PDB file of C-alpha atoms in Angstrom:
ATOM      1  CA  UNK A  14     124.727  16.090 168.537  1.00  0.00           C
ATOM      2  CA  UNK A  15     123.688  15.104 165.036  1.00  0.00           C
ATOM      3  CA  UNK A  16     120.499  13.496 166.357  1.00  0.00           C
ATOM      4  CA  UNK A  17     119.641  16.711 168.198  1.00  0.00           C
ATOM      5  CA  UNK A  18     120.008  18.726 164.985  1.00  0.00           C
ATOM      6  CA  UNK A  19     117.911  16.180 163.088  1.00  0.00           C
ATOM      7  CA  UNK A  20     115.269  16.281 165.829  1.00  0.00           C
ATOM      8  CA  UNK A  21     114.971  20.072 165.701  1.00  0.00           C
ATOM      9  CA  UNK A  22     115.013  20.102 161.908  1.00  0.00           C
ATOM     10  CA  UNK A  23     112.185  17.539 161.951  1.00  0.00           C
ATOM     11  CA  UNK A  24     110.227  19.617 164.467  1.00  0.00           C
ATOM     12  CA  UNK A  25     110.587  22.799 162.415  1.00  0.00           C
ATOM     13  CA  UNK A  26     109.645  21.018 159.198  1.00  0.00           C
ATOM     14  CA  UNK A  27     106.649  19.402 160.947  1.00  0.00           C
ATOM     15  CA  UNK A  28     105.443  22.758 162.252  1.00  0.00           C
ATOM     16  CA  UNK A  29     105.779  24.315 158.808  1.00  0.00           C
ATOM     17  CA  UNK A  30     103.940  21.360 157.254  1.00  0.00           C
ATOM     18  CA  UNK A  31     101.150  21.777 159.790  1.00  0.00           C
ATOM     19  CA  UNK A  32     100.880  25.417 158.764  1.00  0.00           C
ATOM     20  CA  UNK A  33     100.582  24.410 155.113  1.00  0.00           C
ATOM     21  CA  UNK A  34     103.997  25.709 154.050  1.00  0.00           C
ATOM     22  CA  UNK A  35     105.132  22.652 152.124  1.00  0.00           C
ATOM     23  CA  UNK A  36     106.940  20.749 154.829  1.00  0.00           C
ATOM     24  CA  UNK A  37     107.328  17.707 152.593  1.00  0.00           C
ATOM     25  CA  UNK A  38     109.367  19.647 150.071  1.00  0.00           C
ATOM     26  CA  UNK A  39     111.458  21.097 152.863  1.00  0.00           C
ATOM     27  CA  UNK A  40     112.042  17.626 154.281  1.00  0.00           C
ATOM     28  CA  UNK A  41     113.322  16.377 150.925  1.00  0.00           C
ATOM     29  CA  UNK A  42     115.618  19.401 150.599  1.00  0.00           C
ATOM     30  CA  UNK A  43     116.960  18.853 154.126  1.00  0.00           C
ATOM     31  CA  UNK A  44     117.593  15.167 153.550  1.00  0.00           C
ATOM     32  CA  UNK A  45     119.261  15.674 150.159  1.00  0.00           C
ATOM     33  CA  UNK A  46     121.383  18.755 150.833  1.00  0.00           C
ATOM     34  CA  UNK A  47     122.118  18.500 154.557  1.00  0.00           C
ATOM     35  CA  UNK A  48     122.117  14.741 155.099  1.00  0.00           C
ATOM     36  CA  UNK A  49     123.536  13.896 151.618  1.00  0.00           C
ATOM     37  CA  UNK A  50     120.809  11.324 150.987  1.00  0.00           C
ATOM     38  CA  UNK A  51     119.817  10.179 147.501  1.00  0.00           C
ATOM     39  CA  UNK A  52     116.721  11.984 146.287  1.00  0.00           C
ATOM     40  CA  UNK A  53     114.734   8.779 145.726  1.00  0.00           C
ATOM     41  CA  UNK A  54     115.363   7.708 149.335  1.00  0.00           C
ATOM     42  CA  UNK A  55     114.485  11.186 150.595  1.00  0.00           C
ATOM     43  CA  UNK A  56     111.225  11.124 148.651  1.00  0.00           C
ATOM     44  CA  UNK A  57     110.408   7.727 150.162  1.00  0.00           C
ATOM     45  CA  UNK A  58     110.916   9.104 153.665  1.00  0.00           C
ATOM     46  CA  UNK A  59     108.816  12.121 152.678  1.00  0.00           C
ATOM     47  CA  UNK A  60     105.980   9.798 151.676  1.00  0.00           C
ATOM     48  CA  UNK A  61     106.165   8.085 155.062  1.00  0.00           C
ATOM     49  CA  UNK A  62     106.112  11.533 156.721  1.00  0.00           C
ATOM     50  CA  UNK A  63     103.067  12.459 154.654  1.00  0.00           C
ATOM     51  CA  UNK A  64     101.210   9.249 155.523  1.00  0.00           C
ATOM     52  CA  UNK A  65     101.500   9.947 159.273  1.00  0.00           C
ATOM     53  CA  UNK A  66     100.453  13.570 158.764  1.00  0.00           C
ATOM     54  CA  UNK A  67      97.489  12.526 156.620  1.00  0.00           C
ATOM     55  CA  UNK A  68      96.302   9.910 159.118  1.00  0.00           C
ATOM     56  CA  UNK A  69      96.444  12.362 162.019  1.00  0.00           C
ATOM     57  CA  UNK A  70      94.597  14.970 159.947  1.00  0.00           C
ATOM     58  CA  UNK A  71      91.979  12.399 158.944  1.00  0.00           C
ATOM     59  CA  UNK A  72      91.385  11.402 162.569  1.00  0.00           C
ATOM     60  CA  UNK A  73      91.081  15.045 163.627  1.00  0.00           C
ATOM     61  CA  UNK A  74      88.521  15.919 160.952  1.00  0.00           C
ATOM     62  CA  UNK A  75      86.600  12.713 161.511  1.00  0.00           C
ATOM     63  CA  UNK A  76      86.326  13.504 165.213  1.00  0.00           C
ATOM     64  CA  UNK A  77      84.993  16.979 164.405  1.00  0.00           C
ATOM     65  CA  UNK A  78      82.571  15.397 161.889  1.00  0.00           C
ATOM     66  CA  UNK A  79      83.848  17.772 159.256  1.00  0.00           C
ATOM     67  CA  UNK A  80      84.330  15.372 156.339  1.00  0.00           C
ATOM     68  CA  UNK A  81      82.820  14.915 152.904  1.00  0.00           C
ATOM     69  CA  UNK A  82      83.170  11.138 152.557  1.00  0.00           C
ATOM     70  CA  UNK A  83      82.288  11.074 148.848  1.00  0.00           C
ATOM     71  CA  UNK A  84      85.012  13.608 148.125  1.00  0.00           C
ATOM     72  CA  UNK A  85      87.467  11.612 150.275  1.00  0.00           C
ATOM     73  CA  UNK A  86      86.816   8.487 148.208  1.00  0.00           C
ATOM     74  CA  UNK A  87      87.309  10.386 144.951  1.00  0.00           C
ATOM     75  CA  UNK A  88      90.555  11.925 146.185  1.00  0.00           C
ATOM     76  CA  UNK A  89      91.808   8.557 147.416  1.00  0.00           C
ATOM     77  CA  UNK A  90      91.075   6.925 144.065  1.00  0.00           C
ATOM     78  CA  UNK A  91      92.803   9.647 142.052  1.00  0.00           C
ATOM     79  CA  UNK A  92      95.706   9.747 144.527  1.00  0.00           C
ATOM     80  CA  UNK A  93      96.250   6.002 144.177  1.00  0.00           C
ATOM     81  CA  UNK A  94      96.116   6.242 140.382  1.00  0.00           C
ATOM     82  CA  UNK A  95      98.584   9.143 140.441  1.00  0.00           C
ATOM     83  CA  UNK A  96     100.951   7.233 142.724  1.00  0.00           C
ATOM     84  CA  UNK A  97     100.929   4.198 140.463  1.00  0.00           C
ATOM     85  CA  UNK A  98     101.396   6.307 137.332  1.00  0.00           C
ATOM     86  CA  UNK A  99     104.225   8.258 138.994  1.00  0.00           C
ATOM     87  CA  UNK A 100     105.993   5.100 140.150  1.00  0.00           C
ATOM     88  CA  UNK A 101     105.770   3.554 136.693  1.00  0.00           C
ATOM     89  CA  UNK A 102     106.984   6.746 135.030  1.00  0.00           C
ATOM     90  CA  UNK A 103     109.908   7.097 137.469  1.00  0.00           C
ATOM     91  CA  UNK A 104     111.225   3.691 136.403  1.00  0.00           C
ATOM     92  CA  UNK A 105     111.880   5.018 132.900  1.00  0.00           C
ATOM     93  CA  UNK A 106     113.349   8.425 133.789  1.00  0.00           C
ATOM     94  CA  UNK A 107     116.894   9.344 134.725  1.00  0.00           C
ATOM     95  CA  UNK A 108     117.412  10.556 138.301  1.00  0.00           C
ATOM     96  CA  UNK A 109     118.555  13.970 137.027  1.00  0.00           C
ATOM     97  CA  UNK A 110     115.317  14.443 135.106  1.00  0.00           C
ATOM     98  CA  UNK A 111     113.264  13.478 138.157  1.00  0.00           C
ATOM     99  CA  UNK A 112     115.275  15.923 140.289  1.00  0.00           C
ATOM    100  CA  UNK A 113     114.617  18.767 137.839  1.00  0.00           C
ATOM    101  CA  UNK A 114     110.924  17.902 137.590  1.00  0.00           C
ATOM    102  CA  UNK A 115     110.647  17.874 141.383  1.00  0.00           C
ATOM    103  CA  UNK A 116     112.427  21.233 141.588  1.00  0.00           C
ATOM    104  CA  UNK A 117     110.027  22.786 139.102  1.00  0.00           C
ATOM    105  CA  UNK A 118     107.095  21.303 141.003  1.00  0.00           C
ATOM    106  CA  UNK A 119     108.338  22.956 144.224  1.00  0.00           C
ATOM    107  CA  UNK A 120     108.904  26.291 142.489  1.00  0.00           C
ATOM    108  CA  UNK A 121     105.467  26.192 140.851  1.00  0.00           C
ATOM    109  CA  UNK A 122     103.541  25.161 143.958  1.00  0.00           C
ATOM    110  CA  UNK A 123     105.434  27.686 146.091  1.00  0.00           C
ATOM    111  CA  UNK A 124     104.695  30.457 143.603  1.00  0.00           C
ATOM    112  CA  UNK A 125     101.008  29.562 143.518  1.00  0.00           C
ATOM    113  CA  UNK A 126     100.886  29.591 147.323  1.00  0.00           C
ATOM    114  CA  UNK A 127     102.570  32.990 147.482  1.00  0.00           C
ATOM    115  CA  UNK A 128     100.220  34.457 144.876  1.00  0.00           C
ATOM    116  CA  UNK A 129      97.149  33.147 146.705  1.00  0.00           C
ATOM    117  CA  UNK A 130      98.332  34.626 150.005  1.00  0.00           C
ATOM    118  CA  UNK A 131      98.883  38.027 148.371  1.00  0.00           C
ATOM    119  CA  UNK A 132      95.297  38.007 147.032  1.00  0.00           C
ATOM    120  CA  UNK A 133      93.884  37.214 150.478  1.00  0.00           C
TER     121      UNK A 133
END
């Protein structure tokens, strides 16, 4: 029964992520508060989730020939630098601080998304 609930939760989160509603943040919340997983582990699973979503999106856009390759390279370079900087920073911060920072990031990005949708 638990696997069925996890399956449907994953499907709902995947659908929301595909719609651009911050599925990664929802996945972390589900794993931490419903599955009682440590936040660091949940964020690791979220990164794996994101990698599969990004690869499928990349293949789709490549097939449609709708890609700016120069921009992709720039984004990849800055993404890699950000990942390294974030990993190094996380080694020196307490888990509670990281949790609060992540919460504020979710609140801020969600607020920005809501404000943009109201303007449209």
